[in-house]
Coordinates of C-alpha atoms in Angstrom, one line a residue:
Chain A
X160 CA 98.6 123.4 67.0
X161 CA 95.4 123.2 64.9
X162 CA 92.2 124.0 66.8
X163 CA 89.7 121.3 66.2
X164 CA 87.0 122.2 68.7
X165 CA 85.9 125.7 69.7
X166 CA 82.9 126.9 71.6
X167 CA 82.1 130.6 71.8
X168 CA 79.9 131.9 74.6
X169 CA 77.7 128.8 74.5
X170 CA 74.6 129.0 76.5
X171 CA 72.1 126.2 77.1
X172 CA 68.9 126.6 79.1
X173 CA 66.6 123.7 79.8
X174 CA 63.0 124.5 80.5
X175 CA 61.6 128.0 80.9
X176 CA 60.2 130.4 83.4
X177 CA 60.9 129.7 87.0
X178 CA 61.9 126.1 86.4
X179 CA 64.5 127.1 83.7
X180 CA 68.0 125.5 84.3
X181 CA 71.0 127.3 82.9
X182 CA 73.0 124.2 82.0
X183 CA 75.8 126.1 80.2
X184 CA 76.6 129.7 80.8
X185 CA 78.8 131.5 78.3
X186 CA 81.1 128.6 77.9
X187 CA 84.1 129.3 75.7
X188 CA 86.8 126.7 75.2
X189 CA 89.3 125.7 72.6
X190 CA 90.7 122.2 72.1
X191 CA 93.6 121.5 69.8
X192 CA 94.5 118.5 67.8
X193 CA 96.1 115.7 69.9
X194 CA 94.8 116.9 73.2
X195 CA 93.7 114.4 75.9
X196 CA 91.1 116.5 77.7
X197 CA 88.8 115.7 80.6
X198 CA 85.7 117.7 81.3
X199 CA 85.2 117.4 85.1
X200 CA 82.7 118.6 87.5
X201 CA 79.9 117.5 89.9
X202 CA 76.6 116.1 88.6
X203 CA 74.6 118.9 86.9
X204 CA 77.8 121.0 86.3
X205 CA 77.2 120.9 82.5
X206 CA 80.0 118.6 81.3
X207 CA 77.7 116.1 79.5
X208 CA 75.7 119.0 78.0
X209 CA 78.9 120.5 76.8
X210 CA 80.0 117.2 75.3
X211 CA 76.7 116.9 73.5
X212 CA 77.1 120.4 72.1
X213 CA 80.6 119.5 70.8
X214 CA 79.2 116.2 69.4
X215 CA 76.5 118.0 67.5
X216 CA 73.8 116.1 69.4
X217 CA 72.3 119.2 70.9
X218 CA 72.1 122.9 69.9
X219 CA 73.0 125.9 72.1
X220 CA 70.4 128.6 72.8
X221 CA 73.1 131.0 71.9
X222 CA 76.8 131.0 71.0
X223 CA 78.6 129.0 68.5
X224 CA 80.2 125.5 68.3
X225 CA 82.9 125.3 65.7
X226 CA 84.4 122.0 64.7
X227 CA 87.2 121.8 62.2
X228 CA 86.5 125.4 61.2
X229 CA 82.8 124.6 60.6
X230 CA 80.1 126.3 62.6
X231 CA 77.8 123.3 63.2
X232 CA 74.9 125.5 64.1
X233 CA 74.6 126.2 60.3
X234 CA 74.2 122.5 59.4
X235 CA 70.9 120.9 58.7
X236 CA 69.8 117.7 60.5
X237 CA 71.0 115.3 57.8
X238 CA 74.2 117.3 57.2
X239 CA 74.9 117.1 61.0
X240 CA 74.4 113.4 61.0
X241 CA 76.9 113.1 58.1
X242 CA 79.3 115.4 59.9
X243 CA 79.2 113.2 63.0
X244 CA 79.7 110.1 60.9
X245 CA 82.8 111.5 59.2
X246 CA 84.4 113.5 62.0
X247 CA 83.3 112.3 65.5
X248 CA 83.8 109.0 67.3
X249 CA 81.5 108.5 70.2
X250 CA 82.1 106.2 73.2
X251 CA 79.1 106.0 75.5
X252 CA 78.9 105.0 79.1
X253 CA 76.5 102.1 78.3
X254 CA 78.7 100.8 75.3
X255 CA 75.6 101.0 73.1
X256 CA 76.6 98.2 70.7
X257 CA 74.0 96.7 68.4
X258 CA 73.0 93.5 70.1
X259 CA 72.3 91.5 66.9
X260 CA 75.6 92.2 65.3
X261 CA 78.9 90.5 66.1
X262 CA 81.9 92.4 67.5
X263 CA 83.4 92.6 64.0
X264 CA 80.1 93.9 62.5
X265 CA 79.6 96.5 65.2
X266 CA 83.2 97.7 64.8
X267 CA 82.9 98.1 61.0
X268 CA 79.4 99.7 61.1
X269 CA 80.5 103.4 60.8
X270 CA 83.1 102.5 58.1
X271 CA 80.2 100.8 56.2
X272 CA 78.3 104.1 56.4
X273 CA 81.3 105.9 55.1
X274 CA 81.5 103.6 52.1
X275 CA 84.9 102.2 52.9
X276 CA 85.8 99.1 50.9
X277 CA 85.4 95.6 52.4
X278 CA 89.1 94.9 52.3
X279 CA 90.1 98.1 54.1
X280 CA 87.4 97.5 56.7
X281 CA 88.6 94.0 57.3
X282 CA 92.2 95.1 57.7
X283 CA 91.5 98.0 60.1
X284 CA 88.9 96.2 62.2
X285 CA 91.0 93.0 62.7
X286 CA 94.1 95.1 63.5
X287 CA 92.2 97.2 66.1
X288 CA 90.4 94.3 67.6
X289 CA 93.7 92.5 68.0
X290 CA 95.3 95.7 69.6
X291 CA 92.5 95.9 72.2
X292 CA 92.9 92.2 73.0
X293 CA 89.8 90.9 71.3
X294 CA 91.4 88.6 68.8
X295 CA 89.3 85.5 68.5
X296 CA 86.2 87.4 69.7
X297 CA 85.3 88.8 66.3
X298 CA 82.2 86.7 65.9
X299 CA 80.9 87.1 69.4
X300 CA 77.7 89.1 69.9
X301 CA 77.8 91.8 72.6
X302 CA 75.8 89.6 75.0
X303 CA 78.7 87.1 74.9
X304 CA 81.3 89.7 75.9
X305 CA 82.1 91.2 79.3
X306 CA 81.4 94.9 80.0
X307 CA 85.1 95.8 79.5
X308 CA 85.2 93.8 76.2
X309 CA 82.0 95.5 75.0
X310 CA 83.5 98.9 75.8
X311 CA 86.6 98.0 73.9
X312 CA 84.5 97.1 70.9
X313 CA 82.7 100.5 71.2
X314 CA 86.1 102.2 71.2
X315 CA 87.2 100.2 68.1
X316 CA 83.9 101.2 66.4
X317 CA 84.7 104.9 67.2
X318 CA 88.4 104.6 66.2
X319 CA 88.1 102.4 63.1
X320 CA 86.5 105.2 61.1
X321 CA 89.4 107.5 61.8
X322 CA 87.4 110.4 63.2
X323 CA 88.9 113.9 63.8
X324 CA 88.3 113.4 67.5
X325 CA 86.7 111.0 70.1
X326 CA 84.1 112.1 72.5
X327 CA 83.6 109.8 75.5
X328 CA 80.9 110.3 78.0
X329 CA 81.8 108.5 81.3
X330 CA 83.4 105.6 79.3
X331 CA 84.7 103.9 82.5
X332 CA 81.6 104.2 84.6
X333 CA 80.6 100.6 84.3
X334 CA 84.0 99.1 84.2
X335 CA 86.1 97.5 86.9
X336 CA 89.7 98.8 87.7
X337 CA 91.4 96.4 85.3
X338 CA 89.1 97.1 82.4
X339 CA 89.3 100.8 83.1
X340 CA 93.1 100.8 83.1
X341 CA 93.2 98.7 79.9
X342 CA 90.8 101.1 78.2
X343 CA 92.7 104.2 79.3
X344 CA 96.0 102.6 78.2
X345 CA 94.5 102.0 74.8
X346 CA 93.2 105.5 74.4
X347 CA 96.3 107.1 75.8
X348 CA 98.4 105.0 73.4
X349 CA 96.3 106.1 70.4
X350 CA 96.5 109.7 71.5
X351 CA 100.3 109.4 71.7
X352 CA 100.9 107.4 68.6
X353 CA 98.2 108.6 66.3
X354 CA 97.9 112.1 67.7
X355 CA 94.1 111.5 68.1
X356 CA 92.1 114.1 70.1
X357 CA 90.1 112.8 73.0
X358 CA 87.6 114.6 75.1
X359 CA 86.1 112.9 78.1
X360 CA 83.2 113.9 80.4
X361 CA 84.0 112.1 83.6
X362 CA 83.8 111.8 87.3
X363 CA 86.4 109.0 87.4
X364 CA 89.6 110.1 89.1
X365 CA 91.6 107.5 87.1
X366 CA 90.6 109.2 83.9
X367 CA 91.3 112.6 85.4
X368 CA 94.8 111.5 86.5
X369 CA 95.7 110.4 83.0
X370 CA 94.3 113.6 81.3
X371 CA 96.8 116.1 79.9
X372 CA 94.3 118.9 80.3
X373 CA 91.4 119.1 82.8
X374 CA 88.5 121.6 82.3
X375 CA 86.5 122.1 85.5
X376 CA 82.9 123.0 85.2
X377 CA 80.5 124.1 87.9
X378 CA 76.9 125.5 87.5
X379 CA 77.4 125.6 83.7
X380 CA 80.5 127.7 83.8
X381 CA 84.2 126.9 83.3
X382 CA 85.8 127.5 86.6
X383 CA 89.2 126.2 86.0
X384 CA 91.2 125.1 82.9
X385 CA 94.3 123.1 84.0
X386 CA 97.0 122.1 81.5
X387 CA 99.4 119.4 82.8
Chain B
X253 CA 76.4 98.8 53.1
X254 CA 72.9 97.6 52.2
X255 CA 74.0 94.0 52.8
X256 CA 74.7 94.7 56.4
X257 CA 71.4 96.6 56.7
X258 CA 69.6 93.6 55.3
X259 CA 71.4 91.3 57.8
X260 CA 70.5 93.7 60.6
X261 CA 66.8 93.8 59.5
X262 CA 66.7 90.0 59.3
X263 CA 68.4 89.5 62.7
X264 CA 66.2 92.2 64.3
X265 CA 63.1 90.2 63.3
X266 CA 64.3 87.3 65.5
X267 CA 65.4 89.5 68.5
X268 CA 62.0 88.9 70.0
X269 CA 61.0 85.5 68.7
X270 CA 57.7 85.4 70.5
X271 CA 56.6 88.7 69.1
X272 CA 57.7 87.8 65.6
X273 CA 55.8 84.5 65.9
X274 CA 52.6 86.3 67.1
X275 CA 52.8 88.9 64.3
X276 CA 53.4 86.3 61.6
X277 CA 50.7 84.1 62.9
X278 CA 48.1 86.8 63.0
X279 CA 48.9 87.8 59.4
X280 CA 48.9 84.2 58.2
X281 CA 45.7 83.2 60.1
X282 CA 43.8 86.3 58.9
X283 CA 44.9 85.8 55.3
X284 CA 44.0 82.1 55.5
X285 CA 40.4 83.0 56.6
X286 CA 40.1 85.8 54.1
X287 CA 41.3 83.6 51.3
X288 CA 39.0 80.8 52.2
X289 CA 36.0 83.1 52.4
X290 CA 36.8 85.0 49.2
X291 CA 37.8 81.9 47.2
X292 CA 34.5 80.3 48.3
X293 CA 32.4 83.3 47.3
X294 CA 34.1 83.6 43.9
X295 CA 33.8 79.9 43.3
X296 CA 30.1 80.0 43.9
X297 CA 29.7 83.0 41.5
X298 CA 31.8 81.3 38.9
X299 CA 30.1 78.0 39.3
X300 CA 26.7 79.5 38.9
X301 CA 27.7 81.7 36.1
X302 CA 29.2 78.7 34.3
X303 CA 26.3 76.3 35.1
X304 CA 23.3 78.6 35.0
X305 CA 24.0 81.9 33.3
X306 CA 26.3 80.5 30.6
X307 CA 23.7 77.9 29.7
X308 CA 20.6 80.0 29.7
X309 CA 21.6 83.5 28.6
X310 CA 25.2 83.0 27.6
X311 CA 28.2 85.0 28.7
X312 CA 27.5 87.0 25.6
X313 CA 24.2 87.1 23.8
X314 CA 23.4 88.2 20.3
X315 CA 19.8 89.1 19.5
X316 CA 17.9 91.3 17.1
X317 CA 18.0 94.7 18.7
X318 CA 14.1 94.8 18.9
X319 CA 14.2 91.5 20.9
X320 CA 15.9 93.3 23.8
X321 CA 12.7 95.2 24.7
X322 CA 10.1 92.9 23.3
X323 CA 10.9 89.2 23.5
X324 CA 8.5 87.9 20.8
X325 CA 9.0 85.5 17.9
X326 CA 8.5 88.3 15.4
X327 CA 11.7 89.9 16.7
X328 CA 13.9 86.9 16.0
X329 CA 17.2 86.9 14.0
X330 CA 17.5 85.5 10.6
X331 CA 20.3 82.9 10.4
X332 CA 22.2 85.0 7.8
X333 CA 22.4 88.0 10.2
X334 CA 24.9 86.2 12.4
X335 CA 28.3 84.9 11.2
X336 CA 28.6 81.9 13.5
X337 CA 31.9 80.8 11.9
X338 CA 33.6 84.1 12.4
X339 CA 32.4 84.2 16.1
X340 CA 33.7 80.7 16.7
X341 CA 37.2 81.9 15.6
X342 CA 37.5 84.6 18.2
X343 CA 40.2 83.8 20.7
X344 CA 38.7 82.7 24.0
X345 CA 35.3 81.6 22.5
X346 CA 34.5 78.0 23.5
X347 CA 31.3 77.7 21.5
X348 CA 28.6 79.6 19.7
X349 CA 25.0 78.3 20.2
X350 CA 22.0 79.5 18.2
X351 CA 18.9 79.1 20.2
X352 CA 15.2 79.3 19.7
X353 CA 13.5 80.3 22.9
X354 CA 9.8 80.7 23.4
X355 CA 7.0 79.8 25.7
X356 CA 4.0 77.6 25.4
X357 CA 1.2 76.1 27.3
X358 CA 2.3 72.6 28.1
X359 CA -0.4 70.1 29.0
X360 CA -1.4 66.6 29.5
X361 CA -4.7 65.2 30.8
X362 CA -6.2 67.9 33.0
X363 CA -2.9 69.5 33.9
X364 CA -1.5 72.4 32.0
X365 CA 1.0 75.0 32.8
X366 CA 3.1 77.7 31.0
X367 CA 6.7 76.6 30.4
X368 CA 9.7 77.7 28.4
X369 CA 10.6 76.1 25.1
X370 CA 14.2 75.9 24.3
X371 CA 15.2 74.9 20.8
X372 CA 18.8 73.6 21.0
X373 CA 21.4 71.8 18.8
X374 CA 21.7 68.7 20.9
X375 CA 25.1 67.6 19.9
X376 CA 26.8 71.0 20.4
X377 CA 24.7 72.1 23.3
X378 CA 25.6 69.0 25.2
X379 CA 28.9 70.7 25.9
X380 CA 27.3 73.8 27.3
X381 CA 24.4 72.2 29.1
X382 CA 26.2 69.0 30.1
X383 CA 23.1 67.1 29.1
X384 CA 24.7 63.7 29.4
X385 CA 25.5 64.5 33.1
X386 CA 22.0 65.9 33.7
X387 CA 20.3 62.9 32.1
X388 CA 18.2 61.0 34.6
X389 CA 16.0 58.9 32.4
X390 CA 15.7 58.0 28.6
X391 CA 18.2 59.0 25.9
X392 CA 19.2 62.5 24.7
X393 CA 17.4 63.9 21.7
X394 CA 19.1 64.1 18.3
X395 CA 19.0 67.0 15.9
X396 CA 16.4 65.4 13.7
X397 CA 14.1 64.0 16.4
X398 CA 10.5 65.1 16.8
X399 CA 10.7 64.7 20.5
X400 CA 11.3 66.6 23.7
X401 CA 13.3 66.4 26.9
X402 CA 11.8 67.8 30.2
X403 CA 13.1 68.4 33.7
X404 CA 12.4 66.3 36.8
X405 CA 10.4 69.1 38.2
X406 CA 8.1 69.1 35.2
X407 CA 7.9 65.3 35.2
X408 CA 6.8 65.4 38.8
X409 CA 4.2 68.1 38.1
X410 CA 2.7 66.3 35.1
X411 CA 3.3 62.8 36.6
X412 CA 4.8 61.7 33.3
X413 CA 7.9 59.8 32.3
X414 CA 9.9 58.8 29.2
X415 CA 7.5 57.6 26.4
X416 CA 4.6 59.7 27.5
X417 CA 3.6 62.7 25.4
X418 CA 3.0 66.4 26.2
X419 CA 0.9 68.9 24.1
X420 CA 2.6 72.2 23.4
X421 CA 0.5 75.2 22.3
X422 CA 1.8 78.7 21.7
X423 CA 2.2 81.5 19.2
X424 CA 4.4 81.2 16.1
X425 CA 6.0 83.7 13.7
X426 CA 3.8 86.4 12.3
X427 CA 0.7 85.2 14.2
X428 CA 0.8 81.5 13.2
X429 CA -0.2 79.0 15.8
X430 CA 2.6 77.0 17.2
X431 CA 1.3 73.7 18.4
X432 CA 2.4 70.0 18.5
X433 CA 2.2 66.8 20.5
X434 CA 5.6 65.5 21.4
X435 CA 6.9 62.3 23.1
X436 CA 9.2 62.7 26.0
X437 CA 12.5 61.1 25.2
X438 CA 14.5 62.1 28.2
X439 CA 14.2 63.5 31.7
X440 CA 16.9 65.9 32.9
X441 CA 18.1 67.2 36.3
X442 CA 18.0 71.0 36.3
X443 CA 17.0 71.7 39.9
X444 CA 17.1 75.5 39.9
X445 CA 16.7 78.6 37.8
X446 CA 15.1 79.1 34.5
X447 CA 16.1 75.7 33.2
X448 CA 14.1 73.9 35.9
X449 CA 10.9 74.4 34.0
X450 CA 12.1 74.2 30.5
X451 CA 11.1 71.9 27.6
X452 CA 14.1 71.1 25.3
X453 CA 13.6 70.2 21.7
X454 CA 15.8 70.2 18.6
X455 CA 16.2 73.7 17.2
X456 CA 14.9 72.6 13.8
X457 CA 11.8 71.2 15.3
X458 CA 11.3 74.4 17.4
X459 CA 11.6 76.6 14.2
X460 CA 9.2 74.3 12.4
X461 CA 6.7 74.4 15.2
X462 CA 6.8 78.2 15.3
X463 CA 6.8 78.5 11.5
X464 CA 10.1 80.3 11.8
X465 CA 12.5 78.4 9.6
X466 CA 16.1 79.6 9.8
X467 CA 15.3 82.0 12.6
X468 CA 16.9 82.2 16.1
X469 CA 15.7 84.2 19.1
X470 CA 19.3 84.6 20.2
X471 CA 22.8 83.2 19.8
X472 CA 24.7 82.3 23.0
X473 CA 28.5 82.7 23.1
X474 CA 30.3 80.6 25.7
X475 CA 33.8 81.7 26.7
X476 CA 36.8 80.3 28.5
X477 CA 36.6 82.6 31.5
X478 CA 34.4 85.4 32.8
X479 CA 37.7 87.4 33.2
X480 CA 37.9 87.6 29.4
X481 CA 34.3 88.9 29.1
X482 CA 35.1 92.5 28.2
X483 CA 37.8 91.6 25.8
X484 CA 35.7 89.0 23.9
X485 CA 32.7 91.3 24.0
X486 CA 34.6 93.9 22.0
X487 CA 35.7 91.3 19.4
X488 CA 32.1 90.0 19.1
X489 CA 30.9 93.6 18.6
X490 CA 33.4 94.0 15.8
X491 CA 32.2 90.8 14.1
X492 CA 28.5 91.7 14.6
X493 CA 28.7 95.3 13.5
X494 CA 25.1 95.7 12.4
X495 CA 22.7 98.3 14.0
X496 CA 19.9 95.7 13.8
X497 CA 21.9 93.4 16.0
X498 CA 22.3 93.7 19.8
X499 CA 25.3 92.3 21.6
X500 CA 25.1 92.1 25.4
X501 CA 27.0 90.5 28.2
X502 CA 25.2 88.4 30.8
X503 CA 25.6 91.3 33.2
X504 CA 23.4 93.4 30.9
X505 CA 20.9 90.6 30.2
X506 CA 20.4 89.6 33.9
X507 CA 21.4 92.8 35.8
X508 CA 19.7 91.4 38.9
X509 CA 22.1 88.6 39.2
X510 CA 25.0 90.9 38.7
X511 CA 23.7 93.1 41.4
X512 CA 23.2 90.1 43.7
X513 CA 26.7 88.9 43.2
X514 CA 28.1 92.4 43.8
X515 CA 26.1 92.8 47.0
X516 CA 27.2 89.4 48.2
X517 CA 30.8 90.1 47.3
X518 CA 30.5 93.4 49.2
X519 CA 29.3 91.6 52.3
X520 CA 32.4 89.3 52.0
X521 CA 34.5 92.4 51.7
X522 CA 33.1 93.7 55.0
X523 CA 34.1 90.5 56.8
X524 CA 37.5 90.7 55.1
X525 CA 37.8 94.3 56.2
X526 CA 37.2 93.2 59.8
X527 CA 40.0 90.6 59.5
X528 CA 42.2 93.2 57.8
X529 CA 41.6 95.5 60.8
X530 CA 42.8 92.7 63.2
X531 CA 45.9 92.3 61.0
X532 CA 46.4 96.1 60.9
X533 CA 46.2 96.4 64.7
X534 CA 48.5 93.4 65.2
X535 CA 51.2 94.9 63.0
X536 CA 50.6 98.3 64.6
X537 CA 51.1 96.8 68.0
X538 CA 54.3 95.2 66.8
X539 CA 55.5 98.5 65.4
X540 CA 54.8 100.4 68.6
X541 CA 56.6 97.8 70.8
X542 CA 59.5 97.7 68.3
X543 CA 59.8 101.5 68.5
X544 CA 59.7 101.5 72.3
X545 CA 62.2 98.8 72.5
X546 CA 64.6 100.3 70.1
X547 CA 64.2 104.0 70.6
X548 CA 67.5 104.1 72.5
X549 CA 69.2 102.1 69.8
X550 CA 67.8 104.3 67.1
X551 CA 69.3 107.3 69.0
X552 CA 72.7 105.7 69.2
X553 CA 72.7 104.7 65.6
X554 CA 71.8 108.2 64.6
X555 CA 74.3 109.7 67.0
X556 CA 77.2 107.7 65.4
X557 CA 76.2 108.8 62.0
X558 CA 73.4 106.6 60.6
X559 CA 71.1 108.9 58.8
X560 CA 67.3 108.8 59.1
X561 CA 66.8 107.2 55.7
X562 CA 69.1 104.3 56.5
X563 CA 67.3 103.8 59.8
X564 CA 64.0 103.8 57.8
X565 CA 65.5 101.3 55.3
X566 CA 66.5 98.9 58.1
X567 CA 63.2 99.2 60.0
X568 CA 60.9 99.0 57.0
X569 CA 62.9 96.1 55.5
X570 CA 62.4 94.3 58.8
X571 CA 58.6 95.0 58.8
X572 CA 58.3 94.1 55.1
X573 CA 60.1 90.8 55.6
X574 CA 57.9 90.0 58.7
X575 CA 54.7 90.8 56.7
X576 CA 55.9 88.9 53.6
X577 CA 56.6 85.8 55.8
X578 CA 53.1 86.0 57.2
X579 CA 51.6 86.4 53.6
X580 CA 53.6 83.5 52.2
X581 CA 52.6 81.2 55.1
X582 CA 48.9 82.4 54.8
X583 CA 48.9 81.7 51.1
X584 CA 50.7 78.3 51.3
X585 CA 48.7 77.1 54.3
X586 CA 45.4 77.8 52.5
X587 CA 46.3 76.0 49.4
X588 CA 45.7 72.4 50.4
X589 CA 42.2 73.1 51.8
X590 CA 41.3 75.4 48.8
X591 CA 42.5 72.7 46.4
X592 CA 40.6 70.0 48.2
X593 CA 37.3 71.8 48.1
X594 CA 38.0 72.9 44.6
X595 CA 38.2 69.3 43.5
X596 CA 35.4 68.1 45.9
X597 CA 32.7 70.7 46.2
X598 CA 30.1 70.0 48.9
X599 CA 26.5 69.5 48.0
X600 CA 24.4 71.5 50.5
X601 CA 21.4 69.7 51.9
X602 CA 18.2 70.5 53.9
X603 CA 16.9 74.0 54.6
X604 CA 20.3 75.6 53.8
X605 CA 20.0 74.1 50.3
X606 CA 16.6 75.6 49.8
X607 CA 17.8 79.0 50.9
X608 CA 20.6 78.8 48.4
X609 CA 18.2 77.7 45.6
X610 CA 15.8 80.6 46.6
X611 CA 18.7 83.0 45.9
X612 CA 19.0 81.5 42.4
X613 CA 22.2 79.6 43.0
X614 CA 22.8 75.9 42.8
X615 CA 23.3 74.3 46.2
X616 CA 27.0 73.5 45.9
X617 CA 29.8 74.9 47.9
X618 CA 33.4 74.8 46.8
X619 CA 36.5 76.9 46.8
X620 CA 38.2 78.6 43.9
X621 CA 41.9 78.9 43.1
X622 CA 41.7 82.3 41.5
X623 CA 45.1 83.9 41.2
X624 CA 43.7 87.4 41.5
X625 CA 42.1 86.6 44.9
X626 CA 45.5 85.5 46.2
X627 CA 47.3 88.5 44.8
X628 CA 44.6 91.1 45.7
X629 CA 44.4 90.0 49.4
X630 CA 48.1 89.6 49.8
X631 CA 48.6 93.1 48.4
X632 CA 45.8 94.4 50.7
X633 CA 47.7 93.1 53.7
X634 CA 51.0 94.6 52.4
X635 CA 49.2 97.9 51.9
X636 CA 47.8 97.8 55.5
X637 CA 51.3 97.0 56.8
X638 CA 52.7 99.9 54.7
X639 CA 50.0 102.2 56.1
X640 CA 50.6 101.3 59.8
X641 CA 54.3 101.6 59.2
X642 CA 53.8 105.3 58.7
X643 CA 53.9 105.5 62.6
X644 CA 57.5 104.4 62.7
X645 CA 58.3 106.4 59.5
X646 CA 57.2 109.6 61.3
X647 CA 59.0 108.6 64.5
X648 CA 62.3 108.1 62.7
X649 CA 61.9 111.2 60.5
X650 CA 61.5 113.2 63.6
X651 CA 64.3 111.4 65.5
X652 CA 66.4 113.4 68.0
X653 CA 69.4 111.3 68.9
X654 CA 69.9 112.9 72.3
X655 CA 66.2 112.6 73.4
X656 CA 66.1 109.0 72.1
X657 CA 69.1 108.1 74.2
X658 CA 67.6 109.4 77.4
X659 CA 66.4 106.4 79.4

């Protein structure tokens, strides 16, 4: 299977001198297309830092991050932003929708940046919103939606642009059991049907249970890589 | 894409309605006061230039070049040196007024005093000097009259009225004596300036008295607006292309007045500057709050692929719309008051009036409706908003999505 994510001896140190924290220590992983992977570990283990590296939001002190055969360390700031826009879908813990835009407008935002036509945007967004059970809520602002509904809009925003992979940082942390299960069902289905690659940084056992691969991190090192 | 950005910018304005209201109000209120102040200042200048300068020295003045340094009758112009008809045809010229200006000892009984003598063409000069409005007693002189008109100040001094006579005695052309006894036909109201102690007589009579037939001391050119001064001045220079002739604007003829206006205008600029600073800090406060509130959101938008220039477009559009709303409200709200005082200038009374008269101005206060004052001050506020927006420009240019998303 095609490798879409690769890290080679990635190191990340926060601070310097005596207070320096080695957040990632020679981390090398490979993730292939269509994987449903969870990065797991206790707080401070480095899972979010690794997810940020993979998402091009942070740079390693040493080592390489290669996404779709492109070493992203070579990209300039604007090129990296464009790369994220075209290749990566983010789902954050706090949903992070734009409060003044409706569910539909939030969902189509990245596609607009990509210059996708109005007709295509409309078709894709309406279809996805219907799939995630938000039909009829298209014109609702985030403040008028529940946490679970907002997170589903955030997922639609990430998915609608058809990224190479989805990175999700604690996506279920603020959701109740029902919303969590609905969201995981949706992601799992997309993974199965569309062969979309998912990488989660999570504590949530429900997410870990559904993952096909679990990478355990501790003190910035990969301690276990479990394929299920 | 830009359409959604515009929608986003517009909706962002109203995310914090209270803040938007305060920012718009501070811009509108400051602009209102600045406009009122500046329109009042420029109205006073314009009013005085029109009523005083234009009538005495003219917007543009043509003299014999030797008259510039030595204002004596011997340095007058011959009527064939000036092509009055050609000057009248220049676009923007309202009128061309040959004048014969001199001075004489004016006396009656035991009272005598030096006064200016102004030889005018009563019919045409009526337009410039508004003689029919200024008339307080008697009737206006005609071109062929052998009579004079004096001001109320002079009538009070000499204790004379219409029908009484005054003796004028001065020096004429090439050493001749200029003397005559003239009946007073009218008393006029010119309370301030050079005209307040002036004797008016028909130009033909003034030339006759000074033994200077067909000679003028100067030719005044009245124009539509002071804004056209430079342009018309160039045209007049072309028509009067003779080294013996001097063409000067009122700014050159009475540089003191020009300096006075400039100084007064600068003082107004300082007050405007203070108001602009208030506006600037108001907008800056809004920008700082806006950035702090949306730092996280900027980070998210950047993380999901919105580049810095699009973020700048959204934010600067929001700030520009906010500023423009304030500017439009400031301009519109000032209009009724400016229009009212434009149509109904206030006559100042008491000590304040004397203070204004002492500065050489007429004691009237009104407001202008000068387009350039509206545009210049609106643009100034837009420029200030643009300048303080540099803060958010720098913040967005330097954005780090991850750091911005850290709460």
